[in-house]
Amino acid sequence: MSLRSRITLLTAGLLLATLLLLGFALEGLLRSFLYRNLRAELLEAGNQVVRLLNLGGQAFLEAGLPPSLYAEVQLVLEEDPALLATEGGISLQKSPALGNQRLLLQEADYQALLKAGEVWATAELPREGPPLRLLVYGRAVGVDLGGTVWKGVLLVGRPTEDLEATLGQFVRIYAGTALLVLLVALLLARSLVARALEPLEWLARRAEAMPDRPEPLPEPEGKDEVAALVKALNGMIARMQKALETQTRFLQDASHELRTPVTAILGHVGYLLRRTPLAEAQRESLGIVKREAERMGKLVSDLLDLSQSGTWSIVPAPVQVLDLLEEVKEEFAKSFEGEILVEAPEGLYVRGDPDRLHQVLANLVSNALKAGAKRVWLRAFDLGDKAVVRVEDNGEGIPPEHLPHLFERFYRVDKARDRERGGSGLGLAIVKAILEAHGGEIWVESQVGQGTAFSFSLPASGPPPPPR
């Protein structure tokens, strides 16, 4: 998942959590406000009924209970909460809203009412469909009838369905509004994040397009974090350039300095082998010196080539692939006891430096011969805008764990055997550098015991213009 998507989703998640918390808080506040007002209304209605009761039973009976309330005054002859919950007390007065129904509480509510003198409870009245839920205020009262004060309870209630409907409508409106806000915020966040990350994406594109030899990035205006990052990267690139130049200069100087003594050693060894009488042991020792000096000379040449890989003066020109493969075949056929086969379209041309491309093929064929191949195939394929050249052999093959490292400098599959064969571990690194300088690439396939195939691609070209 990209950084842009992660930041956008994180922003959306935080906003969603905030909207949910805000919604729960607002719904709780609104619920508390509505029920607090309803409780105040029921408490006031209960106080009015109590004032009527204090005037005397006859006055109360003549005034009645408020018609807008679900209210009832019950006489309690036995303080039995279970009995009251099932049958209620003796109904002294009911509001018209109750009709023929009784307003009854739960047993626990009656018990709390008889003990504390008042209680807040809920009750349900049956009707068609779902029952009518009421918020009820219960209060213990004394009823004066004919000079005798009877113990009773006053129950005053109002339906809560209007409050719940209001709360439900609020939840729906808030949910719709929150969803709309979340969608708009997602779009805005994605746009803002994209704008904020645009300098980093530009930086990534420039870094990706950077050549092998790094170059400083153009520093953007301003003093923000991106400008600081570019400045730090340019400082790192400058240090890398300096280290690379120092390394290249060292390789070139060392190669030049080593070439002279190696040439001198080979010259003197050759003179001793040709012109002086030697014992067998002396001749064998001089042969070892010559072989190691030749290996050293090849290593020096490879080091010099590798150090100059970034400064090669490649002169690209149309090169006929078939002629190039035939030249390489002719070069190795004189000393190779096996067979070299060439397969390539006659009209296939690539654009490159013929000497460097010959060096690439010679190196790959030489590796095939060192691997014990008895047959080598040099094939070329026309793929339209590019050509693929393939060097296959039936040698010993390469174990799969070595394949990813073959083009690294100084890497050898079998160090002891490669040293005996005169390998320096730089040949394939040079091959890769040459092909990359031509805009091509190289890859390898191999199976142990069956052989190896090196393939490389090059930009295709038309034939050279006819001479004038």
CSV table of C-alpha atoms in Angstrom, one decimal, residues 139-454:
chain,number,residue,atom,x,y,z
A,139,ARG,CA,-45.1,9.1,44.8
A,140,ALA,CA,-46.5,8.0,48.1
A,141,VAL,CA,-49.5,10.2,49.2
A,142,GLY,CA,-52.1,10.4,51.9
A,143,VAL,CA,-55.8,10.6,50.8
A,144,ASP,CA,-58.3,12.2,53.1
A,145,LEU,CA,-61.7,10.6,52.7
A,146,GLY,CA,-64.4,11.5,55.2
A,147,GLY,CA,-61.9,12.6,57.7
A,148,THR,CA,-59.8,9.4,57.4
A,149,VAL,CA,-56.4,9.6,55.8
A,150,TRP,CA,-55.7,6.5,53.7
A,151,LYS,CA,-52.3,5.5,52.4
A,152,GLY,CA,-52.0,5.7,48.7
A,153,VAL,CA,-49.7,6.1,45.7
A,154,LEU,CA,-49.8,8.6,42.9
A,155,LEU,CA,-48.5,7.4,39.5
A,156,VAL,CA,-48.0,10.0,36.8
A,157,GLY,CA,-46.7,9.1,33.4
A,158,ARG,CA,-46.1,10.3,29.8
A,159,PRO,CA,-45.2,8.3,26.7
A,160,THR,CA,-41.6,8.3,25.6
A,161,GLU,CA,-42.2,7.3,22.0
A,162,ASP,CA,-42.1,11.0,20.8
A,163,LEU,CA,-38.7,11.4,22.6
A,164,GLU,CA,-37.4,8.2,21.1
A,165,ALA,CA,-38.6,9.2,17.7
A,166,THR,CA,-36.9,12.6,18.0
A,167,LEU,CA,-33.7,10.8,19.1
A,168,GLY,CA,-34.0,8.3,16.2
A,169,GLN,CA,-34.5,11.2,13.7
A,170,PHE,CA,-31.4,12.9,15.2
A,171,VAL,CA,-29.3,9.7,14.8
A,172,ARG,CA,-30.4,9.3,11.2
A,173,ILE,CA,-29.7,13.0,10.3
A,174,TYR,CA,-26.4,12.9,12.1
A,175,ALA,CA,-25.4,9.6,10.4
A,176,GLY,CA,-26.2,10.9,7.0
A,177,THR,CA,-24.4,14.2,7.6
A,178,ALA,CA,-21.4,12.4,9.1
A,179,LEU,CA,-21.2,10.1,6.1
A,180,LEU,CA,-21.3,13.0,3.7
A,181,VAL,CA,-18.6,14.8,5.8
A,182,LEU,CA,-16.5,11.6,5.8
A,183,LEU,CA,-16.7,11.3,2.0
A,184,VAL,CA,-15.9,14.9,1.4
A,185,ALA,CA,-13.0,14.7,3.9
A,186,LEU,CA,-11.7,11.6,2.1
A,187,LEU,CA,-11.6,13.4,-1.2
A,188,LEU,CA,-10.0,16.5,0.3
A,189,ALA,CA,-7.5,14.4,2.2
A,190,ARG,CA,-6.5,12.5,-0.8
A,191,SER,CA,-6.0,15.7,-2.8
A,192,LEU,CA,-4.1,17.4,0.0
A,193,VAL,CA,-1.9,14.3,0.6
A,194,ALA,CA,-1.2,14.0,-3.1
A,195,ARG,CA,-0.2,17.7,-3.2
A,196,ALA,CA,1.9,17.3,-0.1
A,197,LEU,CA,3.7,14.2,-1.4
A,198,GLU,CA,4.2,15.5,-5.0
A,199,PRO,CA,7.7,16.9,-4.2
A,200,LEU,CA,8.7,13.5,-2.8
A,201,GLU,CA,7.3,11.7,-5.9
A,202,TRP,CA,9.3,14.2,-8.0
A,203,LEU,CA,12.4,13.4,-6.0
A,204,ALA,CA,11.8,9.6,-6.4
A,205,ARG,CA,11.4,10.0,-10.2
A,206,ARG,CA,14.6,12.0,-10.4
A,207,ALA,CA,16.5,9.5,-8.2
A,208,GLU,CA,15.2,6.6,-10.3
A,209,ALA,CA,16.3,8.3,-13.6
A,210,MET,CA,19.7,9.0,-12.2
A,211,PRO,CA,22.5,7.3,-14.1
A,212,ASP,CA,25.0,4.9,-12.6
A,213,ARG,CA,27.3,7.8,-11.8
A,214,PRO,CA,25.1,9.9,-9.5
A,215,GLU,CA,24.5,13.5,-10.3
A,216,PRO,CA,23.3,16.3,-7.9
A,217,LEU,CA,19.5,16.8,-7.9
A,218,PRO,CA,18.1,20.3,-8.6
A,219,GLU,CA,17.3,21.9,-5.3
A,220,PRO,CA,13.7,23.2,-5.0
A,221,GLU,CA,13.0,26.7,-3.7
A,222,GLY,CA,12.0,27.2,-0.1
A,223,LYS,CA,13.2,25.9,3.2
A,224,ASP,CA,10.7,23.1,3.8
A,225,GLU,CA,11.5,19.4,4.7
A,226,VAL,CA,11.7,18.4,1.0
A,227,ALA,CA,14.3,21.1,0.3
A,228,ALA,CA,16.3,19.9,3.4
A,229,LEU,CA,16.0,16.3,2.1
A,230,VAL,CA,17.3,17.2,-1.4
A,231,LYS,CA,20.2,19.1,0.2
A,232,ALA,CA,21.1,16.2,2.3
A,233,LEU,CA,20.9,13.8,-0.7
A,234,ASN,CA,23.1,16.1,-2.7
A,235,GLY,CA,25.6,16.1,0.0
A,236,MET,CA,25.6,12.3,0.1
A,237,ILE,CA,25.8,12.2,-3.7
A,238,ALA,CA,28.8,14.5,-3.6
A,239,ARG,CA,30.6,12.3,-1.1
A,240,MET,CA,29.7,9.2,-3.3
A,241,GLN,CA,31.1,10.9,-6.4
A,242,LYS,CA,34.3,11.8,-4.6
A,243,ALA,CA,34.7,8.2,-3.3
A,244,LEU,CA,33.9,6.8,-6.8
A,245,GLU,CA,36.4,9.1,-8.4
A,246,THR,CA,39.1,8.2,-5.8
A,247,GLN,CA,38.4,4.5,-6.4
A,248,THR,CA,38.5,4.9,-10.2
A,249,ARG,CA,41.7,6.8,-10.0
A,250,PHE,CA,43.3,4.2,-7.7
A,251,LEU,CA,42.3,1.4,-10.0
A,252,GLN,CA,43.7,3.2,-13.0
A,253,ASP,CA,46.9,4.1,-11.3
A,254,ALA,CA,47.3,0.6,-9.8
A,255,SER,CA,46.6,-1.0,-13.2
A,256,HIS,CA,49.1,1.1,-15.0
A,257,GLU,CA,51.8,0.7,-12.3
A,258,LEU,CA,51.3,-3.1,-12.2
A,259,ARG,CA,51.3,-3.6,-16.0
A,260,THR,CA,55.0,-2.6,-16.3
A,261,PRO,CA,56.4,-5.1,-13.8
A,262,VAL,CA,54.1,-7.9,-15.0
A,263,THR,CA,55.3,-7.3,-18.6
A,264,ALA,CA,58.9,-7.4,-17.5
A,265,ILE,CA,58.4,-10.6,-15.6
A,266,LEU,CA,56.8,-12.3,-18.6
A,267,GLY,CA,59.6,-11.1,-20.8
A,268,HIS,CA,62.3,-12.4,-18.6
A,269,VAL,CA,60.6,-15.7,-18.0
A,270,GLY,CA,60.0,-16.2,-21.7
A,271,TYR,CA,63.7,-15.4,-22.4
A,272,LEU,CA,64.8,-17.9,-19.7
A,273,LEU,CA,62.5,-20.6,-21.1
A,274,ARG,CA,63.7,-20.1,-24.7
A,275,ARG,CA,67.4,-19.3,-24.4
A,276,THR,CA,68.9,-21.0,-21.3
A,277,PRO,CA,69.5,-24.6,-20.5
A,278,LEU,CA,67.2,-25.5,-17.5
A,279,ALA,CA,66.7,-28.5,-15.3
A,280,GLU,CA,63.3,-30.0,-15.2
A,281,ALA,CA,62.5,-28.6,-11.8
A,282,GLN,CA,63.6,-25.1,-12.9
A,283,ARG,CA,61.5,-25.3,-16.1
A,284,GLU,CA,58.5,-26.3,-14.0
A,285,SER,CA,59.0,-23.4,-11.6
A,286,LEU,CA,59.4,-21.0,-14.4
A,287,GLY,CA,56.2,-22.4,-16.0
A,288,ILE,CA,54.3,-21.7,-12.8
A,289,VAL,CA,55.7,-18.1,-12.7
A,290,LYS,CA,54.7,-17.5,-16.3
A,291,ARG,CA,51.2,-18.9,-15.8
A,292,GLU,CA,50.6,-16.7,-12.6
A,293,ALA,CA,52.1,-13.7,-14.3
A,294,GLU,CA,49.8,-14.1,-17.3
A,295,ARG,CA,46.9,-14.4,-14.8
A,296,MET,CA,48.1,-11.3,-13.1
A,297,GLY,CA,48.3,-9.5,-16.5
A,298,LYS,CA,44.7,-10.5,-17.3
A,299,LEU,CA,43.6,-9.3,-13.9
A,300,VAL,CA,45.4,-5.9,-14.4
A,301,SER,CA,43.7,-5.5,-17.9
A,302,ASP,CA,40.3,-6.3,-16.4
A,303,LEU,CA,40.8,-3.9,-13.6
A,304,LEU,CA,41.8,-1.2,-16.1
A,305,ASP,CA,38.8,-1.9,-18.3
A,306,LEU,CA,36.5,-1.8,-15.2
A,307,SER,CA,37.9,1.4,-14.0
A,308,GLN,CA,37.3,3.0,-17.4
A,309,SER,CA,33.8,1.6,-17.8
A,310,GLY,CA,32.2,4.9,-17.1
A,311,THR,CA,34.5,6.8,-19.5
A,312,TRP,CA,34.6,4.4,-22.4
A,313,SER,CA,34.5,6.2,-25.8
A,314,ILE,CA,31.9,3.9,-27.4
A,315,VAL,CA,31.4,4.7,-31.1
A,316,PRO,CA,28.0,3.2,-32.0
A,317,ALA,CA,27.5,2.0,-35.5
A,318,PRO,CA,25.3,-0.6,-37.3
A,319,VAL,CA,26.8,-4.0,-36.6
A,320,GLN,CA,25.7,-7.1,-38.5
A,321,VAL,CA,25.1,-9.7,-35.8
A,322,LEU,CA,25.7,-12.7,-38.0
A,323,ASP,CA,29.2,-11.4,-39.0
A,324,LEU,CA,30.0,-10.7,-35.4
A,325,LEU,CA,29.1,-14.2,-34.3
A,326,GLU,CA,31.1,-15.7,-37.2
A,327,GLU,CA,34.2,-13.7,-36.1
A,328,VAL,CA,33.9,-15.0,-32.6
A,329,LYS,CA,33.4,-18.6,-33.8
A,330,GLU,CA,36.5,-18.3,-36.1
A,331,GLU,CA,38.6,-16.9,-33.2
A,332,PHE,CA,37.9,-19.9,-30.9
A,333,ALA,CA,37.5,-22.7,-33.4
A,334,LYS,CA,41.3,-22.9,-33.9
A,335,SER,CA,42.0,-24.0,-30.3
A,336,PHE,CA,38.6,-25.5,-29.4
A,337,GLU,CA,38.2,-29.2,-30.0
A,338,GLY,CA,34.4,-29.1,-29.7
A,339,GLU,CA,31.8,-27.5,-32.0
A,340,ILE,CA,30.6,-23.9,-32.2
A,341,LEU,CA,27.3,-23.4,-34.0
A,342,VAL,CA,26.0,-20.1,-35.3
A,343,GLU,CA,22.3,-19.3,-35.9
A,344,ALA,CA,21.3,-15.7,-36.8
A,345,PRO,CA,19.2,-13.9,-39.4
A,346,GLU,CA,21.3,-12.5,-42.1
A,347,GLY,CA,19.7,-9.0,-42.1
A,348,LEU,CA,19.8,-8.5,-38.3
A,349,TYR,CA,21.7,-5.4,-37.2
A,350,VAL,CA,22.3,-3.9,-33.8
A,351,ARG,CA,23.7,-0.5,-32.9
A,352,GLY,CA,26.9,-0.7,-30.9
A,353,ASP,CA,30.7,-0.6,-30.8
A,354,PRO,CA,31.9,-3.7,-32.7
A,355,ASP,CA,35.1,-4.1,-30.7
A,356,ARG,CA,33.3,-3.9,-27.3
A,357,LEU,CA,30.6,-6.3,-28.5
A,358,HIS,CA,33.2,-8.7,-29.7
A,359,GLN,CA,34.8,-8.5,-26.2
A,360,VAL,CA,31.4,-9.4,-24.7
A,361,LEU,CA,30.9,-12.5,-26.9
A,362,ALA,CA,34.5,-13.6,-26.5
A,363,ASN,CA,34.2,-13.4,-22.7
A,364,LEU,CA,31.0,-15.5,-22.7
A,365,VAL,CA,32.4,-18.1,-25.1
A,366,SER,CA,35.6,-18.3,-23.1
A,367,ASN,CA,33.6,-18.9,-19.9
A,368,ALA,CA,31.7,-21.7,-21.7
A,369,LEU,CA,34.9,-23.4,-22.7
A,370,LYS,CA,36.3,-23.1,-19.2
A,371,ALA,CA,33.1,-24.8,-17.9
A,372,GLY,CA,33.9,-27.9,-20.0
A,373,ALA,CA,31.5,-27.4,-22.8
A,374,LYS,CA,31.8,-29.6,-25.9
A,375,ARG,CA,29.3,-27.7,-27.9
A,376,VAL,CA,28.5,-24.0,-27.9
A,377,TRP,CA,25.5,-22.3,-29.7
A,378,LEU,CA,25.7,-18.7,-30.8
A,379,ARG,CA,22.1,-17.6,-31.6
A,380,ALA,CA,20.5,-14.3,-32.4
A,381,PHE,CA,16.8,-13.4,-32.5
A,382,ASP,CA,15.1,-10.4,-34.1
A,383,LEU,CA,12.4,-8.9,-31.7
A,384,GLY,CA,11.7,-5.8,-33.7
A,385,ASP,CA,13.0,-2.8,-31.8
A,386,LYS,CA,15.7,-4.9,-30.2
A,387,ALA,CA,17.8,-8.0,-30.8
A,388,VAL,CA,18.6,-10.8,-28.4
A,389,VAL,CA,21.9,-12.7,-28.6
A,390,ARG,CA,22.2,-16.0,-26.8
A,391,VAL,CA,25.3,-18.0,-25.9
A,392,GLU,CA,24.4,-21.5,-24.9
A,393,ASP,CA,26.7,-24.4,-23.9
A,394,ASN,CA,26.4,-28.0,-22.6
A,395,GLY,CA,29.0,-27.6,-19.9
A,396,GLU,CA,28.8,-28.4,-16.2
A,397,GLY,CA,26.2,-25.7,-15.4
A,398,ILE,CA,26.0,-23.3,-12.4
A,399,PRO,CA,24.3,-24.0,-9.1
A,400,PRO,CA,21.1,-21.8,-8.7
A,401,GLU,CA,22.4,-20.1,-5.5
A,402,HIS,CA,25.2,-18.5,-7.5
A,403,LEU,CA,23.1,-17.1,-10.4
A,404,PRO,CA,22.1,-13.8,-8.6
A,405,HIS,CA,25.8,-13.0,-7.9
A,406,LEU,CA,27.4,-13.8,-11.2
A,407,PHE,CA,27.8,-10.2,-12.4
A,408,GLU,CA,29.2,-8.9,-9.2
A,409,ARG,CA,32.9,-7.9,-9.2
A,410,PHE,CA,35.4,-10.6,-8.1
A,411,TYR,CA,32.6,-13.2,-7.6
A,412,ARG,CA,33.6,-16.7,-8.5
A,413,VAL,CA,31.4,-19.8,-8.4
A,414,ASP,CA,34.4,-22.1,-7.5
A,415,LYS,CA,37.2,-19.9,-6.4
A,416,ALA,CA,39.9,-22.6,-6.5
A,417,ARG,CA,38.9,-23.9,-9.9
A,418,ASP,CA,38.5,-20.5,-11.4
A,419,ARG,CA,41.9,-19.5,-10.2
A,420,GLU,CA,43.4,-22.5,-11.9
A,421,ARG,CA,41.6,-21.6,-15.1
A,422,GLY,CA,42.9,-18.1,-15.0
A,423,GLY,CA,39.7,-16.4,-14.1
A,424,SER,CA,39.8,-13.0,-12.3
A,425,GLY,CA,36.1,-12.7,-11.3
A,426,LEU,CA,35.8,-9.5,-13.3
A,427,GLY,CA,34.9,-10.8,-16.8
A,428,LEU,CA,31.1,-10.9,-16.3
A,429,ALA,CA,31.1,-7.5,-14.5
A,430,ILE,CA,32.9,-6.0,-17.5
A,431,VAL,CA,30.4,-7.7,-19.8
A,432,LYS,CA,27.5,-6.2,-17.9
A,433,ALA,CA,29.1,-2.7,-17.9
A,434,ILE,CA,29.7,-2.8,-21.6
A,435,LEU,CA,26.1,-3.9,-22.4
A,436,GLU,CA,24.6,-1.3,-20.0
A,437,ALA,CA,26.8,1.4,-21.8
A,438,HIS,CA,25.0,0.2,-25.0
A,439,GLY,CA,21.6,0.5,-23.4
A,440,GLY,CA,21.2,-3.3,-23.2
A,441,GLU,CA,20.9,-5.9,-20.4
A,442,ILE,CA,22.0,-9.4,-19.7
A,443,TRP,CA,20.6,-12.4,-17.9
A,444,VAL,CA,21.5,-16.0,-17.3
A,445,GLU,CA,19.8,-19.4,-17.1
A,446,SER,CA,21.5,-22.6,-16.0
A,447,GLN,CA,21.0,-26.1,-14.8
A,448,VAL,CA,23.7,-28.2,-13.1
A,449,GLY,CA,24.9,-30.9,-15.4
A,450,GLN,CA,23.0,-29.6,-18.5
A,451,GLY,CA,24.7,-26.3,-19.3
A,452,THR,CA,24.3,-22.6,-19.2
A,453,ALA,CA,22.8,-19.9,-21.4
A,454,PHE,CA,23.7,-16.2,-21.3
